[in-house]
Amino acid sequence: MTEDKAAPVSGSLMVVGGGISGLTTALEAAEVGYEVFLVEKNPYLGGRVAQLNQYFPKLCPPTCGLEINFRRIKDNPRVKVFTLGEVEKVEGIPGNYDVTLTLSPRYVNENCVACNDCVEVCPVERDNEFNFNMDTTKAIYRPFDMAFPMKYAIDSAVCKGSQCAQCVDACQYEAIELGMESKSINLKVGAIVWSTGWTPYDAAKIDNLGFGQYPNIITNMMMERLAAINGPTNGKIIRPSDDKTPESIAFVQCAGSRDENHLPYCSYICCMASLKQATYVREQYPDAKVYIFYIDVRAPGQRYEKFYKKIKADENVFLIKGKVAEVNEDPDTQNITVVAENAVTGEKIRQTVEMVVLATGMQPNASDAALPADLKVNPDGFIINDFEKGGMFAAGCANKPADVVSSNQNATGMALKAIHTLVRK
Ligand SMILES: Cc1cc2nc3c(=O)[nH]c(=O)nc-3n(C[C@H](O)[C@H](O)[C@H](O)COP(=O)(O)OP(=O)(O)OC[C@H]3O[C@@H](n4cnc5c(N)ncnc54)[C@H](O)[C@@H]3O)c2cc1C
């Protein structure tokens, strides 16, 4: 028996990342009897799914699914959740890892009942990154209305601390501790599942598509927040420059994707996301025209193909096979002209619309900052599962671009792989 194949010492496992994949792995393992430490760097669980308005293809709100998972976590004492947590160091071998976590202060303790009295008195505004900075919150804030845990947090980068402390006086529950400090803790686990997910590709890096230059060009994730009832416009899709309801919208597919200068790969979900977002527009504005510029439409599988065909049949949705080469803004109307070459007819198209959505892809979080563990990563930053070595695994979009169904399947599989490490004799 080599050292690497030693019998497991710890019967617990750790899941890093509390998005839909991490929640799934944690629950699958906990519900068959294993202790799970779930570590999430945000002050809330749910990951990117919490920012979506509806799920394709059923068009139901993702909060339903999240709520069920949050309830299962609440009811299961085997899952220990660490929000505002990050892994500092991992040492050891499969079956026996020593993990050091850093827990950043929330400045709000367990007494918080989410009454909002603190927000009423807080004098400091900050950009709301949950809504892609399309609105603001106070320095003390609830990340979003269905946040779990349902507790406020303070953004220490902008809070004036003890110089202000109006929230401390306003709180009847003694829930605010401005002196809270970060903590370091050590845990022993037998296996680790990394479900660190993805970040939207930075559209400002795509020079020819005008993001950050023209206000009426937004990204697909911004569109999710605009359409969401708990978003910055209470669900009304309006264009940023003048709050006008758009009569025409263009979707630019593969914005930075399948492009060696940006993301060389396909993110799998962008075509489905734009087809879904076409339904948001058509539902709010029955006369609006939707133009979708694509290289090729990827709607894999029976259910997605059916969804695509349904949208394609809509007489106000125009699918144009052509890669967008440039966009221009009319400075008077702030309308955008999208320029592309129709790959079927060869003709140059100039389509003027009131708003543009860039379908940007998913960039793995592991590509941004190297994770503090001995993990293999492919050239695009997705974590490679080394099943031969075992002990540490990647689930969901940390491993590859995926929709929620595939992320969940993969996350369930990785729960089993982690359990194998724990029970190995
Ligand atoms: C515009 C758009 C629309 C979409 N719409 C749909 C749809 O309708 N239906 C569908 O099936 N899919 C959709 N998707 C895809 C869906 O968002 C993903 O499948 C899903 O987010 C994958 O979940 P995940 O848990 O793997 O990753 P994430 O949702 O990214 O979660 C990862 C979590 O890990 C945390 N984390 C990251 N790094 C660390 C770290 N170092 N330490 C601790 N925590 C960390 C993050 O804060 C986050 O909470 C859409 C995607 C886009 C871009």
Coordinates of C-alpha atoms and ligand atoms in Angstrom, one line a residue:
M1 CA 0.0 0.0 0.0
T2 CA 1.5 3.3 -1.1
E3 CA 1.2 6.4 1.1
D4 CA -1.2 7.8 -1.5
K5 CA -3.5 4.8 -1.0
A6 CA -3.6 5.0 2.8
A7 CA -6.9 4.3 4.6
P8 CA -8.9 7.5 5.1
V9 CA -8.5 9.3 8.4
S10 CA -11.4 11.7 8.1
G11 CA -15.0 10.7 7.4
S12 CA -15.9 14.3 6.6
L13 CA -15.8 16.1 3.3
M14 CA -15.5 19.7 2.2
V15 CA -17.3 21.4 -0.7
V16 CA -15.9 24.7 -1.8
G17 CA -18.4 27.0 -3.6
G18 CA -22.1 27.2 -2.6
G19 CA -23.7 27.6 -6.0
I20 CA -26.2 25.0 -7.3
S21 CA -23.4 22.5 -7.9
G22 CA -21.9 22.9 -4.4
L23 CA -25.3 22.7 -2.8
T24 CA -26.1 19.6 -4.7
T25 CA -22.8 17.8 -3.8
A26 CA -23.2 18.9 -0.1
L27 CA -26.7 17.7 0.2
E28 CA -26.3 14.4 -1.7
A29 CA -23.4 13.5 0.6
A30 CA -25.0 14.7 3.8
E31 CA -28.3 13.0 3.2
V32 CA -26.6 9.6 3.0
G33 CA -24.9 10.3 6.4
Y34 CA -21.6 12.2 5.8
E35 CA -20.5 15.4 7.6
V36 CA -20.0 18.2 5.0
F37 CA -18.3 21.5 5.4
L38 CA -19.7 23.9 2.8
V39 CA -17.5 26.9 2.2
E40 CA -18.8 29.9 0.2
K41 CA -16.9 33.2 -0.3
N42 CA -20.0 35.3 -0.7
P43 CA -22.3 36.2 2.2
Y44 CA -25.0 34.1 0.7
L45 CA -25.5 30.7 -1.0
G46 CA -26.9 30.1 -4.5
G47 CA -24.1 31.4 -6.8
R48 CA -25.0 32.7 -10.2
V49 CA -28.4 30.9 -10.3
A50 CA -29.6 33.3 -7.6
Q51 CA -29.1 36.1 -10.2
L52 CA -31.2 34.4 -13.0
N53 CA -34.8 35.5 -13.7
Q54 CA -36.1 32.2 -15.1
Y55 CA -34.7 28.8 -16.1
F56 CA -34.8 27.5 -19.6
P57 CA -36.6 25.6 -20.9
K58 CA -39.4 25.5 -18.3
L59 CA -39.2 29.3 -17.6
C60 CA -39.8 28.8 -13.9
P61 CA -38.0 31.0 -11.4
P62 CA -34.7 29.5 -10.1
T63 CA -35.6 30.7 -6.6
C64 CA -38.0 27.7 -6.3
G65 CA -35.2 25.2 -6.7
L66 CA -32.9 27.2 -4.5
E67 CA -35.5 27.5 -1.7
I68 CA -35.9 23.7 -1.6
N69 CA -32.1 23.3 -1.3
F70 CA -31.9 25.9 1.4
R71 CA -34.6 24.1 3.3
R72 CA -32.8 20.8 3.0
I73 CA -29.6 22.5 4.3
K74 CA -31.5 24.1 7.2
D75 CA -32.9 20.7 8.2
N76 CA -29.7 18.8 7.9
P77 CA -27.3 19.2 10.9
R78 CA -24.6 17.3 9.0
V79 CA -24.0 20.3 6.7
K80 CA -22.0 23.1 8.3
V81 CA -22.1 26.2 6.2
F82 CA -19.3 28.8 6.2
T83 CA -20.3 31.9 4.3
L84 CA -17.6 34.6 3.7
G85 CA -15.2 31.7 3.8
E86 CA -12.2 30.9 1.6
V87 CA -9.7 28.1 1.6
E88 CA -6.3 29.4 2.6
K89 CA -4.3 26.2 2.5
V90 CA -4.7 22.5 1.8
E91 CA -2.2 19.9 3.0
G92 CA -2.3 16.1 3.0
I93 CA -3.3 13.2 0.9
P94 CA -6.6 11.7 -0.3
G95 CA -8.5 10.6 2.8
N96 CA -6.6 12.9 5.1
Y97 CA -6.5 16.6 4.3
D98 CA -5.8 19.5 6.6
V99 CA -7.6 22.6 5.4
T100 CA -7.1 26.1 6.7
L101 CA -10.1 28.4 6.1
T102 CA -10.2 32.2 6.5
L103 CA -13.6 33.5 7.5
S104 CA -14.1 37.2 6.8
P105 CA -16.3 39.2 9.2
R106 CA -19.9 39.8 8.3
Y107 CA -20.2 42.4 11.1
V108 CA -23.7 41.1 11.7
N109 CA -24.3 38.2 14.1
E110 CA -26.9 35.5 14.5
N111 CA -29.4 37.9 16.2
C112 CA -30.2 39.5 12.9
V113 CA -33.9 39.2 12.0
A114 CA -33.7 41.1 8.7
C115 CA -36.0 43.9 9.9
N116 CA -34.2 46.5 7.7
D117 CA -34.0 49.1 10.5
C118 CA -30.2 49.3 10.0
V119 CA -30.6 50.0 6.3
E120 CA -33.0 52.9 6.9
V121 CA -30.4 54.8 8.9
C122 CA -27.2 53.9 7.0
P123 CA -25.9 57.0 5.2
V124 CA -23.5 55.2 2.8
E125 CA -24.4 54.0 -0.7
R126 CA -22.4 51.4 -2.6
D127 CA -22.6 49.8 -6.1
N128 CA -24.8 46.7 -6.0
E129 CA -22.6 44.1 -7.7
F130 CA -25.4 41.5 -7.4
N131 CA -27.3 43.7 -10.0
F132 CA -24.1 44.4 -12.0
N133 CA -23.9 47.9 -10.6
M134 CA -27.2 48.9 -12.2
D135 CA -28.4 50.2 -8.8
T136 CA -27.0 50.7 -5.3
T137 CA -27.4 49.3 -1.8
K138 CA -26.4 50.8 1.6
A139 CA -23.1 49.8 3.2
I140 CA -25.2 47.5 5.4
Y141 CA -27.3 45.4 3.0
R142 CA -29.2 42.2 2.4
P143 CA -27.5 40.6 -0.7
F144 CA -31.0 40.0 -2.3
D145 CA -34.5 39.5 -1.1
M146 CA -34.4 35.7 -0.9
A147 CA -30.8 35.5 0.4
F148 CA -29.8 32.5 2.5
P149 CA -28.7 32.8 5.2
M150 CA -31.3 35.6 5.7
K151 CA -28.8 37.9 7.3
Y152 CA -27.5 41.3 6.5
A153 CA -23.8 42.0 5.9
I154 CA -21.6 45.1 6.0
D155 CA -19.3 46.1 3.2
S156 CA -16.2 47.1 5.1
A157 CA -14.7 48.8 2.1
V158 CA -17.2 51.6 2.3
C159 CA -18.6 51.5 5.9
K160 CA -17.5 54.3 8.1
G161 CA -17.3 52.0 11.1
S162 CA -17.4 53.4 14.6
Q163 CA -17.2 57.0 13.3
C164 CA -20.8 56.5 12.2
A165 CA -22.4 53.4 13.9
Q166 CA -25.9 54.6 13.3
C167 CA -26.9 51.1 12.4
V168 CA -25.7 49.8 15.8
D169 CA -28.0 52.3 17.6
A170 CA -30.9 51.5 15.3
C171 CA -30.7 47.7 15.8
Q172 CA -33.0 46.5 18.6
Y173 CA -31.5 43.0 18.5
E174 CA -27.8 43.8 19.2
A175 CA -27.0 42.1 15.9
I176 CA -24.3 44.5 14.7
E177 CA -20.7 44.1 15.8
L178 CA -18.5 46.6 14.1
G179 CA -15.5 45.2 15.8
M180 CA -15.9 41.6 14.4
E181 CA -12.6 40.3 13.1
S182 CA -11.6 37.7 10.5
K183 CA -10.9 34.2 11.8
S184 CA -8.8 31.3 10.7
I185 CA -9.9 27.8 11.3
N186 CA -8.5 24.3 10.6
L187 CA -10.6 21.3 9.5
K188 CA -9.7 17.7 8.8
V189 CA -11.5 16.2 5.8
G190 CA -11.1 13.1 3.7
A191 CA -12.1 14.6 0.3
I192 CA -12.7 18.0 -1.2
V193 CA -15.1 18.9 -4.1
W194 CA -14.3 22.2 -5.8
S195 CA -17.5 23.8 -7.1
T196 CA -16.1 27.3 -7.6
G197 CA -18.2 28.0 -10.7
W198 CA -17.8 30.9 -13.2
T199 CA -17.8 34.6 -13.8
P200 CA -19.2 36.4 -16.8
Y201 CA -16.5 37.2 -19.3
D202 CA -15.6 40.9 -19.1
A203 CA -17.4 42.3 -22.1
A204 CA -15.3 45.5 -22.0
K205 CA -12.4 43.5 -23.3
I206 CA -14.3 42.9 -26.6
D207 CA -13.2 46.1 -28.4
N208 CA -15.6 45.9 -31.4
L209 CA -18.8 45.4 -29.4
G210 CA -19.1 48.7 -27.6
F211 CA -19.8 47.5 -24.1
G212 CA -18.9 50.3 -21.6
Q213 CA -18.8 52.7 -24.5
Y214 CA -22.5 52.8 -25.3
P215 CA -25.0 52.6 -22.5
N216 CA -27.6 50.7 -24.4
I217 CA -25.3 47.7 -24.9
I218 CA -25.7 45.4 -21.9
T219 CA -24.7 41.8 -21.2
N220 CA -26.9 38.7 -20.9
M221 CA -26.4 38.5 -17.1
M222 CA -27.4 42.2 -16.9
M223 CA -30.5 41.2 -18.9
E224 CA -31.3 38.5 -16.3
R225 CA -31.2 41.1 -13.5
L226 CA -33.3 43.7 -15.6
A227 CA -36.0 41.1 -16.1
A228 CA -36.0 39.9 -12.5
I229 CA -38.8 41.2 -10.3
N230 CA -36.3 41.6 -7.5
G231 CA -33.8 43.4 -9.9
P232 CA -32.9 47.1 -10.3
T233 CA -36.0 47.9 -12.3
N234 CA -38.4 45.6 -10.6
G235 CA -38.5 43.4 -13.6
K236 CA -39.1 46.0 -16.3
I237 CA -36.8 45.7 -19.3
I238 CA -35.9 49.3 -20.0
R239 CA -32.9 50.7 -21.8
P240 CA -30.2 52.2 -19.6
S241 CA -29.7 55.5 -21.3
D242 CA -33.3 56.9 -20.9
D243 CA -35.4 54.2 -19.3
K244 CA -37.3 53.8 -22.6
T245 CA -39.1 50.5 -23.2
P246 CA -37.3 49.1 -26.2
E247 CA -39.2 48.4 -29.4
S248 CA -36.3 46.4 -30.9
I249 CA -33.5 44.4 -29.3
A250 CA -30.5 42.6 -30.9
F251 CA -28.7 39.7 -29.2
V252 CA -25.1 39.2 -30.3
Q253 CA -24.2 35.5 -29.8
C254 CA -20.7 34.3 -29.1
A255 CA -19.7 37.7 -27.8
G256 CA -16.1 36.9 -27.1
S257 CA -16.7 33.2 -27.2
R258 CA -15.2 30.7 -29.7
D259 CA -12.6 33.4 -30.3
E260 CA -8.9 32.8 -29.7
N261 CA -8.5 36.4 -28.5
H262 CA -11.0 36.0 -25.7
L263 CA -12.7 32.6 -24.7
P264 CA -11.7 30.0 -27.3
Y265 CA -14.5 27.6 -26.2
C266 CA -18.3 27.5 -26.5
S267 CA -20.0 28.2 -23.1
Y268 CA -22.8 25.8 -23.9
I269 CA -25.7 27.9 -22.5
C270 CA -25.5 31.3 -24.3
C271 CA -27.7 30.3 -27.2
M272 CA -30.4 28.9 -24.8
A273 CA -30.0 32.0 -22.6
S274 CA -30.7 34.4 -25.5
L275 CA -33.6 32.3 -26.8
K276 CA -35.0 32.4 -23.2
Q277 CA -34.4 36.2 -22.9
A278 CA -36.2 36.7 -26.2
T279 CA -39.3 35.3 -24.4
Y280 CA -38.7 37.9 -21.6
V281 CA -38.9 40.7 -24.2
R282 CA -41.8 39.3 -26.2
E283 CA -43.8 38.8 -23.0
Q284 CA -43.3 42.4 -21.8
Y285 CA -43.6 44.0 -25.2
P286 CA -45.7 42.0 -27.6
D287 CA -44.9 44.2 -30.6
A288 CA -41.1 44.4 -30.0
K289 CA -38.8 42.9 -32.6
V290 CA -36.0 40.6 -31.5
Y291 CA -32.9 40.0 -33.8
I292 CA -30.6 37.2 -32.8
F293 CA -27.2 37.2 -34.6
Y294 CA -25.5 33.8 -34.3
I295 CA -22.6 31.7 -35.7
D296 CA -24.7 28.5 -35.2
V297 CA -27.4 27.9 -32.7
R298 CA -26.5 25.3 -30.1
A299 CA -29.6 23.9 -28.5
P300 CA -28.5 20.4 -27.5
G301 CA -31.0 17.6 -26.7
Q302 CA -34.7 17.1 -27.3
R303 CA -36.1 19.6 -24.8
Y304 CA -33.7 22.5 -25.9
E305 CA -34.3 21.8 -29.6
K306 CA -38.1 22.0 -29.0
F307 CA -37.6 25.3 -27.1
Y308 CA -35.5 26.7 -30.0
K309 CA -38.1 25.7 -32.6
K310 CA -40.8 27.4 -30.6
I311 CA -38.9 30.7 -30.4
K312 CA -37.9 30.4 -34.1
A313 CA -41.6 30.2 -35.0
D314 CA -42.3 33.5 -33.4
E315 CA -43.0 36.0 -36.2
N316 CA -41.3 38.9 -34.3
V317 CA -38.1 36.9 -33.6
F318 CA -35.5 37.0 -36.4
L319 CA -32.6 34.6 -36.3
I320 CA -29.7 35.8 -38.5
K321 CA -26.7 33.6 -39.2
G322 CA -23.9 36.0 -39.1
K323 CA -21.1 37.1 -36.8
V324 CA -21.4 40.7 -35.6
A325 CA -18.3 42.6 -36.8
E326 CA -19.1 46.1 -35.3
V327 CA -21.6 48.2 -33.5
N328 CA -22.2 52.0 -33.8
E329 CA -24.2 54.4 -31.8
D330 CA -26.4 57.2 -33.1
P331 CA -25.4 60.0 -30.7
D332 CA -28.9 61.7 -31.0
T333 CA -31.1 58.7 -30.4
Q334 CA -28.5 56.4 -28.7
N335 CA -29.8 53.6 -30.9
I336 CA -27.3 51.0 -31.9
T337 CA -26.6 49.8 -35.4
V338 CA -25.3 46.2 -35.5
V339 CA -23.2 45.3 -38.5
A340 CA -22.8 41.7 -39.7
E341 CA -22.4 39.6 -42.8
N342 CA -25.3 37.2 -43.4
A343 CA -23.5 33.9 -43.8
V344 CA -26.4 32.4 -45.8
T345 CA -26.9 35.2 -48.4
G346 CA -23.5 36.9 -48.2
E347 CA -25.1 40.3 -47.9
K348 CA -24.0 42.9 -45.4
I349 CA -26.6 43.6 -42.8
R350 CA -27.0 46.9 -40.9
Q351 CA -29.7 46.5 -38.3
T352 CA -30.6 49.4 -36.1
V353 CA -32.1 48.6 -32.7
E354 CA -32.8 50.4 -29.5
M355 CA -30.9 48.0 -27.3
V356 CA -28.2 45.3 -27.6
V357 CA -27.5 42.3 -25.4
L358 CA -24.1 40.7 -25.7
A359 CA -24.3 36.9 -25.0
T360 CA -21.0 36.7 -23.1
G361 CA -19.7 33.3 -22.0
M362 CA -18.6 31.7 -18.7
Q363 CA -15.0 32.1 -17.5
P364 CA -14.1 29.6 -14.7
N365 CA -13.3 31.3 -11.4
A366 CA -10.3 28.9 -11.1
S367 CA -8.7 30.7 -14.1
D368 CA -8.8 34.0 -12.2
A369 CA -6.9 33.1 -9.0
A370 CA -5.1 29.8 -8.6
L371 CA -6.8 27.7 -6.0
P372 CA -4.5 26.9 -3.0
A373 CA -4.5 23.1 -3.7
D374 CA -2.7 20.7 -6.0
L375 CA -5.2 20.7 -8.8
K376 CA -4.8 20.3 -12.6
V377 CA -6.3 23.0 -14.7
N378 CA -6.8 23.0 -18.4
P379 CA -5.5 26.0 -20.5
D380 CA -8.9 27.7 -20.2
G381 CA -8.9 27.4 -16.4
F382 CA -11.4 24.6 -15.9
I383 CA -10.3 22.1 -13.2
I384 CA -9.5 18.7 -14.6
N385 CA -10.8 15.7 -12.7
D386 CA -7.9 13.4 -11.9
F387 CA -9.7 10.3 -10.9
E388 CA -6.5 8.3 -10.7
K389 CA -5.2 10.5 -8.0
G390 CA -8.6 11.0 -6.4
G391 CA -9.3 12.9 -3.1
M392 CA -10.1 16.2 -4.8
F393 CA -12.7 16.7 -7.5
A394 CA -14.3 19.5 -9.5
A395 CA -18.1 19.8 -10.0
G396 CA -20.3 21.9 -12.2
C397 CA -18.9 24.9 -14.0
A398 CA -15.6 24.7 -12.2
N399 CA -15.1 21.6 -14.4
K400 CA -16.7 22.7 -17.7
P401 CA -19.3 25.2 -19.0
A402 CA -22.7 23.7 -18.2
D403 CA -26.4 24.3 -17.7
V404 CA -28.0 23.6 -14.3
V405 CA -29.3 20.1 -15.1
S406 CA -25.8 19.0 -16.2
S407 CA -24.2 20.8 -13.3
N408 CA -26.5 18.9 -10.9
Q409 CA -25.8 15.5 -12.5
N410 CA -22.0 16.2 -12.4
A411 CA -22.2 17.4 -8.8
T412 CA -24.1 14.2 -7.7
G413 CA -21.4 12.1 -9.4
M414 CA -18.7 14.0 -7.6
A415 CA -20.5 13.5 -4.2
L416 CA -20.1 9.8 -4.9
K417 CA -16.5 10.1 -5.9
A418 CA -15.8 12.0 -2.7
I419 CA -17.6 9.3 -0.7
H420 CA -15.5 6.6 -2.3
T421 CA -12.4 8.4 -1.0
L422 CA -13.9 8.4 2.5
V423 CA -14.9 4.8 2.7
R424 CA -11.8 3.4 0.9
K425 CA -10.1 0.7 3.0
Ligands
LIG1 C1 -27.0 34.6 -19.1 C2 -27.1 33.2 -18.5 C3 -28.3 32.6 -18.3 C4 -28.4 31.3 -17.8 N1 -29.6 30.7 -17.7 C5 -29.7 29.4 -17.4 C6 -30.9 28.8 -17.4 O1 -32.0 29.4 -17.7 N2 -31.0 27.4 -17.2 C7 -29.9 26.7 -16.9 O2 -29.9 25.5 -16.7 N3 -28.6 27.3 -16.8 C8 -28.5 28.6 -17.1 N4 -27.3 29.3 -17.0 C9 -26.1 28.5 -16.5 C10 -26.0 28.5 -15.0 O3 -25.8 29.8 -14.5 C11 -24.9 27.5 -14.5 O4 -25.2 26.2 -15.0 C12 -24.8 27.5 -13.0 O5 -24.5 28.8 -12.5 C13 -23.7 26.5 -12.6 O6 -23.6 26.5 -11.2 P1 -22.2 26.3 -10.4 O7 -22.6 26.0 -9.0 O8 -21.4 25.3 -11.1 O9 -21.4 27.7 -10.5 P2 -21.8 29.1 -9.8 O10 -23.2 29.4 -10.0 O11 -20.8 30.1 -10.4 O12 -21.5 29.0 -8.3 C14 -20.2 28.9 -7.8 C15 -20.1 29.4 -6.4 O13 -18.8 29.2 -5.9 C16 -18.4 30.4 -5.1 N5 -16.9 30.5 -5.2 C17 -16.1 30.8 -6.2 N6 -14.9 30.7 -5.9 C18 -14.8 30.4 -4.6 C19 -13.8 30.2 -3.6 N7 -12.5 30.3 -4.0 N8 -14.1 29.9 -2.4 C20 -15.4 29.8 -2.0 N9 -16.4 30.0 -2.8 C21 -16.1 30.3 -4.1 C22 -19.1 31.5 -5.9 O14 -19.2 32.7 -5.0 C23 -20.5 30.9 -6.2 O15 -21.4 31.0 -5.1 C24 -27.2 30.6 -17.5 C25 -25.9 31.2 -17.7 C26 -25.9 32.5 -18.2 C27 -24.5 33.1 -18.5

